Coordinates of C-alpha atoms and ligand atoms in Angstrom, one line a residue:
M5 CA -30.8 31.9 -50.8
S6 CA -29.7 35.0 -52.7
Y7 CA -31.2 37.6 -55.2
K8 CA -29.7 39.4 -57.4
H9 CA -31.6 42.1 -56.4
T10 CA -34.1 42.8 -53.6
Q11 CA -36.9 44.3 -54.3
F12 CA -37.7 48.1 -52.7
W13 CA -41.8 49.4 -52.5
N14 CA -41.5 52.0 -51.0
V15 CA -44.9 53.4 -49.8
D16 CA -46.7 56.1 -47.0
K17 CA -47.1 55.0 -44.0
L18 CA -51.1 53.9 -44.6
E19 CA -54.3 55.3 -43.2
A20 CA -56.3 53.7 -41.0
E21 CA -58.9 53.6 -43.4
E22 CA -56.8 52.6 -46.5
T23 CA -56.7 49.3 -47.1
S24 CA -54.1 48.9 -49.8
S25 CA -52.1 50.2 -52.7
P26 CA -50.6 48.3 -55.3
A27 CA -47.3 48.4 -53.8
I28 CA -49.2 46.9 -51.4
T29 CA -50.9 44.1 -53.1
E30 CA -47.3 42.5 -55.5
A31 CA -45.4 42.6 -51.6
G32 CA -48.6 40.3 -50.8
L33 CA -48.2 38.0 -53.9
C34 CA -44.7 37.7 -53.2
I35 CA -45.7 36.4 -49.6
S36 CA -48.7 34.5 -50.6
E37 CA -46.1 32.8 -53.2
G38 CA -43.5 31.6 -50.6
E39 CA -41.7 34.6 -50.5
T40 CA -40.0 36.9 -47.8
V41 CA -40.4 40.1 -47.7
A42 CA -39.4 42.4 -44.5
F43 CA -42.3 45.1 -43.5
P44 CA -42.7 47.6 -40.7
T45 CA -44.4 47.2 -37.7
E46 CA -45.4 49.4 -35.1
T47 CA -42.6 48.0 -33.3
V48 CA -39.4 47.4 -35.0
Y49 CA -39.4 46.1 -38.8
G50 CA -39.9 42.4 -39.8
L51 CA -39.1 40.1 -41.9
G52 CA -42.9 38.0 -43.5
A53 CA -43.0 35.0 -45.0
D54 CA -46.8 33.0 -44.7
A55 CA -46.5 30.9 -42.0
T56 CA -48.7 28.0 -43.7
N57 CA -45.9 26.8 -45.7
D58 CA -42.7 26.2 -44.7
N59 CA -40.6 26.2 -47.5
A60 CA -40.6 29.6 -47.1
V61 CA -40.7 29.8 -43.5
D62 CA -36.9 28.7 -44.1
K63 CA -35.9 31.7 -46.1
I64 CA -36.2 33.9 -43.2
F65 CA -34.7 31.7 -40.7
K66 CA -31.9 30.8 -44.0
A67 CA -32.2 35.1 -44.8
K68 CA -31.2 36.1 -40.7
G69 CA -29.2 32.7 -39.7
R70 CA -31.6 32.5 -37.0
P71 CA -30.8 29.4 -34.9
G72 CA -34.1 27.3 -35.7
D73 CA -34.6 25.8 -32.4
N74 CA -36.3 30.3 -31.9
P75 CA -39.6 29.7 -32.8
L76 CA -41.2 32.5 -35.2
I77 CA -44.7 35.2 -33.9
V78 CA -47.4 34.8 -36.6
H79 CA -48.9 38.1 -37.2
I80 CA -52.5 38.3 -38.0
G81 CA -54.6 40.9 -39.9
N82 CA -57.7 40.4 -38.1
V83 CA -59.1 39.5 -34.8
E84 CA -60.7 36.0 -36.9
Q85 CA -57.1 34.5 -38.2
W86 CA -56.2 33.6 -34.4
G87 CA -58.7 31.0 -34.2
D88 CA -56.7 29.3 -37.0
L89 CA -53.5 28.9 -34.7
A90 CA -55.1 28.9 -31.4
S91 CA -56.4 25.4 -30.2
V92 CA -58.0 27.3 -27.2
I93 CA -58.1 30.6 -26.6
P94 CA -57.2 31.4 -22.5
E95 CA -59.4 33.4 -21.4
M96 CA -56.3 36.1 -19.6
A97 CA -55.0 35.9 -23.4
Q98 CA -58.5 37.0 -24.3
T99 CA -58.2 39.2 -22.2
L100 CA -54.7 40.6 -23.4
A101 CA -56.5 40.8 -27.4
D102 CA -59.5 42.6 -26.4
S103 CA -58.2 45.5 -24.5
F104 CA -54.0 46.3 -26.5
W105 CA -55.0 44.7 -30.3
P106 CA -53.9 45.4 -32.4
G107 CA -51.0 47.0 -30.7
P108 CA -47.3 45.6 -29.3
L109 CA -48.0 42.5 -27.8
T110 CA -47.6 38.5 -29.0
L111 CA -49.4 36.6 -26.6
I112 CA -48.3 33.0 -26.3
V113 CA -51.2 30.2 -26.3
P114 CA -52.1 27.0 -27.3
K115 CA -51.2 25.8 -30.4
K116 CA -53.4 23.5 -33.4
Q117 CA -51.8 21.2 -34.7
T118 CA -52.3 22.4 -38.0
V119 CA -49.9 25.3 -37.7
S120 CA -46.0 24.0 -39.4
E121 CA -43.4 23.0 -36.3
K122 CA -41.4 25.1 -38.1
V123 CA -43.5 27.9 -36.7
T124 CA -43.2 26.8 -33.0
A125 CA -39.6 25.3 -33.5
G126 CA -41.4 21.6 -32.2
L127 CA -42.9 24.1 -29.1
S128 CA -46.6 23.0 -28.7
S129 CA -47.7 26.9 -28.0
V130 CA -47.5 29.9 -30.7
A131 CA -47.7 33.2 -30.5
V132 CA -49.8 35.4 -31.7
R133 CA -49.6 40.0 -32.6
M134 CA -51.9 42.1 -34.7
P135 CA -49.7 44.2 -35.0
D136 CA -50.9 48.1 -35.2
H137 CA -49.7 49.5 -38.4
A138 CA -52.0 50.0 -41.4
V139 CA -49.3 48.6 -43.7
A140 CA -48.9 45.6 -42.0
R141 CA -51.9 45.1 -41.7
A142 CA -52.5 45.8 -45.3
L143 CA -49.8 43.6 -46.3
I144 CA -51.4 40.5 -44.0
N145 CA -54.8 40.6 -45.4
A146 CA -53.4 41.1 -49.2
A147 CA -51.1 38.1 -48.0
G148 CA -54.4 36.2 -47.7
V149 CA -52.7 34.2 -44.5
P150 CA -51.2 34.6 -41.2
V151 CA -47.6 36.0 -41.1
A152 CA -44.5 34.7 -39.6
A153 CA -42.7 37.2 -39.1
P154 CA -38.9 37.5 -36.4
S155 CA -37.7 41.3 -36.6
A156 CA -35.8 41.6 -39.8
N157 CA -32.4 41.8 -38.6
R158 CA -29.7 39.4 -39.2
S159 CA -29.2 37.5 -36.3
G160 CA -27.2 38.8 -33.4
R161 CA -27.7 42.4 -34.9
P162 CA -29.9 45.3 -33.5
S163 CA -33.3 44.9 -34.5
P164 CA -34.4 47.4 -36.7
T165 CA -36.3 50.7 -37.5
K166 CA -35.7 51.8 -41.0
A167 CA -36.2 50.7 -44.2
E168 CA -32.0 51.1 -44.5
H169 CA -30.9 49.1 -41.5
V170 CA -33.1 46.4 -43.7
L171 CA -31.0 46.8 -46.9
Y172 CA -27.9 47.1 -44.2
D173 CA -28.6 43.1 -43.7
L174 CA -29.8 42.1 -45.7
D175 CA -30.2 43.0 -49.5
G176 CA -29.3 40.7 -51.6
R177 CA -31.2 37.1 -49.0
I178 CA -34.7 38.9 -48.7
A179 CA -37.8 39.5 -52.0
G180 CA -38.3 42.6 -50.8
I181 CA -38.3 45.4 -49.1
I182 CA -41.5 47.6 -47.8
D183 CA -40.1 50.6 -47.3
G184 CA -42.8 52.5 -44.3
G185 CA -40.9 55.3 -43.1
D186 CA -39.9 54.5 -39.3
A187 CA -40.9 51.9 -37.2
G188 CA -42.9 53.0 -34.1
F189 CA -41.9 52.3 -30.5
G190 CA -38.4 51.0 -31.6
L191 CA -38.0 48.0 -29.1
E192 CA -40.2 44.4 -30.4
S193 CA -43.6 43.7 -28.7
T194 CA -44.2 42.2 -24.9
V195 CA -44.2 38.6 -25.0
V196 CA -46.9 37.2 -23.0
D197 CA -46.9 32.8 -21.9
C198 CA -50.7 32.8 -21.3
T199 CA -50.0 28.8 -21.1
G200 CA -50.1 28.7 -17.4
E201 CA -52.8 29.4 -14.9
K202 CA -51.3 32.7 -14.8
A203 CA -50.0 35.5 -17.6
V204 CA -46.1 35.5 -17.8
I205 CA -44.0 38.0 -19.3
L206 CA -41.0 36.4 -20.7
R207 CA -39.8 39.6 -23.0
P208 CA -40.6 43.4 -21.5
G209 CA -41.6 45.5 -24.4
G210 CA -45.0 48.4 -26.1
I211 CA -47.3 47.3 -23.6
T212 CA -45.5 48.5 -20.0
R213 CA -46.4 45.3 -17.4
E214 CA -47.8 48.2 -15.2
Q215 CA -50.5 47.6 -18.2
I216 CA -51.1 44.8 -18.1
E217 CA -51.4 44.5 -14.6
T218 CA -54.7 47.1 -15.0
V219 CA -56.5 44.7 -17.0
L220 CA -55.4 40.8 -15.4
G221 CA -53.8 42.8 -11.9
T222 CA -50.1 41.5 -10.2
I223 CA -48.6 39.0 -13.1
N224 CA -45.0 37.8 -12.8
V225 CA -41.7 38.8 -15.5
L226 CA -39.5 36.3 -17.2
E227 CA -35.8 37.3 -15.0
T228 CA -34.1 38.7 -18.1
G229 CA -30.6 36.8 -18.2
K230 CA -29.9 33.9 -21.1
T231 CA -30.4 29.8 -19.6
S232 CA -28.6 27.7 -20.6
D233 CA -28.7 25.8 -23.4
S234 CA -29.6 22.0 -21.8
E235 CA -33.0 23.0 -19.9
A236 CA -35.7 23.4 -22.6
P237 CA -35.7 27.8 -22.0
K238 CA -39.3 29.3 -21.4
A239 CA -38.6 32.2 -23.9
P240 CA -36.8 30.1 -27.0
G241 CA -35.0 33.3 -27.9
M242 CA -33.4 34.3 -24.8
K243 CA -30.2 31.9 -24.9
Y244 CA -29.2 33.4 -28.3
R245 CA -27.3 36.5 -28.2
H246 CA -28.3 40.1 -28.6
Y247 CA -27.7 42.9 -30.1
A248 CA -24.0 42.1 -29.8
P249 CA -22.6 45.1 -30.4
S250 CA -18.8 44.5 -32.0
S251 CA -17.2 46.6 -29.5
P252 CA -17.3 45.4 -25.5
L253 CA -20.9 47.4 -24.5
F254 CA -20.6 48.4 -20.1
L255 CA -23.2 50.2 -18.5
V256 CA -22.5 52.2 -16.0
D257 CA -24.4 53.2 -13.2
N258 CA -23.7 56.3 -11.2
E259 CA -19.6 56.0 -11.9
M260 CA -19.3 57.0 -15.1
E261 CA -16.6 59.3 -14.5
E262 CA -14.0 57.3 -13.0
V263 CA -14.9 54.3 -15.3
I264 CA -13.6 56.7 -18.7
A265 CA -10.7 57.6 -16.6
K266 CA -9.7 53.9 -15.8
E267 CA -10.4 53.4 -19.7
R268 CA -8.6 56.1 -20.7
L269 CA -6.0 55.7 -18.7
A270 CA -5.7 52.0 -20.0
G271 CA -5.5 53.7 -23.8
K272 CA -9.2 52.2 -24.9
K273 CA -11.1 54.3 -27.4
I274 CA -13.6 55.6 -25.9
G275 CA -18.2 56.1 -26.6
V276 CA -20.2 57.4 -24.1
L277 CA -24.1 56.7 -25.4
A278 CA -26.0 58.8 -22.7
V279 CA -29.2 61.2 -22.3
D280 CA -28.9 64.8 -24.4
E281 CA -29.0 66.2 -20.5
H282 CA -25.1 64.9 -20.0
K283 CA -23.5 65.9 -23.2
T284 CA -21.7 69.0 -21.9
K285 CA -20.1 66.8 -18.7
W286 CA -19.3 64.1 -21.1
E287 CA -18.5 64.2 -24.9
P288 CA -15.1 65.9 -24.0
L289 CA -14.3 63.5 -22.1
V290 CA -14.6 61.0 -24.5
D291 CA -13.7 59.4 -28.1
L292 CA -17.1 59.4 -29.1
F293 CA -21.2 60.2 -27.8
I294 CA -24.3 60.3 -29.1
P295 CA -26.9 60.8 -27.0
L296 CA -29.6 59.0 -26.6
G297 CA -32.7 61.5 -26.4
S298 CA -34.4 63.2 -23.3
V299 CA -34.8 61.7 -20.2
D300 CA -37.7 63.1 -20.0
N301 CA -38.6 61.1 -23.1
L302 CA -38.0 57.2 -22.7
S303 CA -40.8 56.5 -25.5
D304 CA -38.1 58.7 -27.4
I305 CA -34.6 56.4 -26.7
A306 CA -36.6 53.8 -27.0
A307 CA -37.8 55.3 -30.6
H308 CA -34.4 55.3 -31.6
L309 CA -32.5 52.2 -28.8
Y310 CA -31.4 50.8 -31.7
H311 CA -30.3 53.0 -34.1
H312 CA -27.8 54.7 -31.9
L313 CA -26.9 50.8 -31.2
R314 CA -26.1 50.9 -34.8
L315 CA -24.6 53.3 -35.0
A316 CA -22.2 53.0 -31.9
D317 CA -21.6 49.6 -34.0
E318 CA -20.6 51.6 -36.5
S319 CA -17.9 54.2 -35.1
K320 CA -14.2 52.0 -34.2
V321 CA -13.9 53.0 -30.5
D322 CA -12.4 49.8 -28.4
V323 CA -15.7 50.0 -25.4
I324 CA -18.7 51.5 -25.1
L325 CA -19.7 52.4 -21.9
C326 CA -23.7 53.1 -21.5
E327 CA -25.9 54.8 -18.6
T328 CA -29.3 53.8 -17.4
F329 CA -32.3 53.9 -16.7
S330 CA -35.2 53.1 -14.7
K331 CA -36.7 49.6 -14.8
S332 CA -40.6 51.3 -14.9
G333 CA -43.3 51.1 -17.7
V334 CA -40.9 52.3 -20.7
G335 CA -38.0 51.9 -18.9
S336 CA -37.9 47.7 -18.5
A337 CA -38.2 47.2 -22.3
I338 CA -35.0 49.6 -22.4
M339 CA -33.4 48.0 -19.9
N340 CA -34.3 45.0 -21.3
R341 CA -32.9 45.0 -24.8
L342 CA -29.1 47.6 -22.9
E343 CA -28.4 44.1 -20.2
K344 CA -28.4 42.0 -23.1
A345 CA -26.7 44.6 -25.3
A346 CA -24.4 44.9 -21.8
S347 CA -23.9 40.5 -21.7
S348 CA -23.6 39.7 -25.1
S349 CA -20.6 41.0 -25.3
Ligands
TXA17 O1 -41.9 43.4 -32.1 C1 -42.1 41.6 -32.3 O2 -42.4 40.9 -31.5 C2 -41.5 42.4 -33.6 C3 -41.9 42.6 -34.4 C4 -41.3 41.7 -36.4 O3 -43.8 41.9 -34.2 N1 -40.9 40.9 -33.6 C5 -39.7 39.8 -33.2 O4 -40.2 38.5 -33.7 O5 -39.3 41.0 -32.0 P1 -38.2 37.7 -32.6 O6 -38.1 36.7 -32.8 O7 -37.2 38.7 -32.9 O8 -38.6 38.1 -31.0 C6 -39.9 37.0 -30.9 C7 -39.5 35.8 -29.2 C8 -38.6 35.6 -29.6 O9 -37.6 35.5 -28.2 C9 -39.1 33.7 -29.5 O10 -38.5 32.7 -29.1 C10 -40.4 33.9 -29.0 O11 -40.7 35.5 -29.4 N2 -41.4 33.4 -29.2 C11 -41.5 32.5 -30.3 N3 -42.2 31.8 -30.4 C12 -42.6 32.0 -28.4 C13 -43.4 30.3 -28.4 N4 -44.7 29.8 -28.6 N5 -43.2 30.4 -26.5 C14 -42.1 30.9 -26.3 N6 -41.1 31.6 -26.5 C15 -41.2 32.2 -28.3
MG18 MG1 -35.4 40.0 -33.3

């Protein structure tokens, strides 16, 4: 699928009480006519299409180069739409939705038969999320249909947190992009499987385990890591390469100085991603230093992490070394994405 022009709409982030704008109406029409439109959310930019139109959903997979067995999240503009997608809404899912929707939380629930297998990749469950972003919700409401949307990057690239990132990856491959400024949280939503007896976090994200446990009590988190191709994965996305940097990325706990010295000895050009506070320590020793933000502000580090990984990608270093973070709170999502980027390089 190729487009001569990818339409670009610029909208300021809509205020909560506003519901639309001419650009949103046009973009909504584009989706209802079976086209793909990228749009901002409070996590990352999504690539949306009518979830009820198989041909439109196909265009998402083609534009991204996404494997067809990796299911999509269906985005809704109001809670009522949930009932059109879920065959039952388990109590824990209802509790989570009441507590955190609209917001960066995706709930996996048993699907209605009418939900397309293209969207769910043949699974009997469907992933649903109501985004906490005025532009995203206005677009879904303008389209008048639930909107299937993965992150709007080419498969294997970091998720986009700016409209420029989407353009870089998908210009000419999708019908349009709504530029609503930087996405908010910067990493994807938390995905929680609500189809079993207890809720399980399949992917840490914008809503932390600690927040979920305040309403559900202790819950499980699926271990990070790839599942083998032969087993049916709980979170199908986990078996694929994610956020793969062009140069190998290594996570370094405490021995940064030693690792830098070793790579230097091997004649490598070295890039380091580290907290601002360590700039004076590492910058003089390496070819490229990218400050991730202050160690005291993990939310800020999360918000810009994908942009920083893209910058590291564009530089022509031989090896990228990145500091690690504690896995509590927002740190859990940050480390999950870094571990995936590191294990796939
Ligand atoms: O923040 C987000 O969630 C962003 C924005 C655009 O909403 N979307 C996003 O979509 O990250 P995507 O496609 O990049 O990631 C969706 C994840 C994948 O790992 C997929 O395998 C998993 O959710 N998933 C979708 N449906 C599922 C299901 N029925 N059962 C288990 N996992 C599912
Ligand atoms: Mg993605």
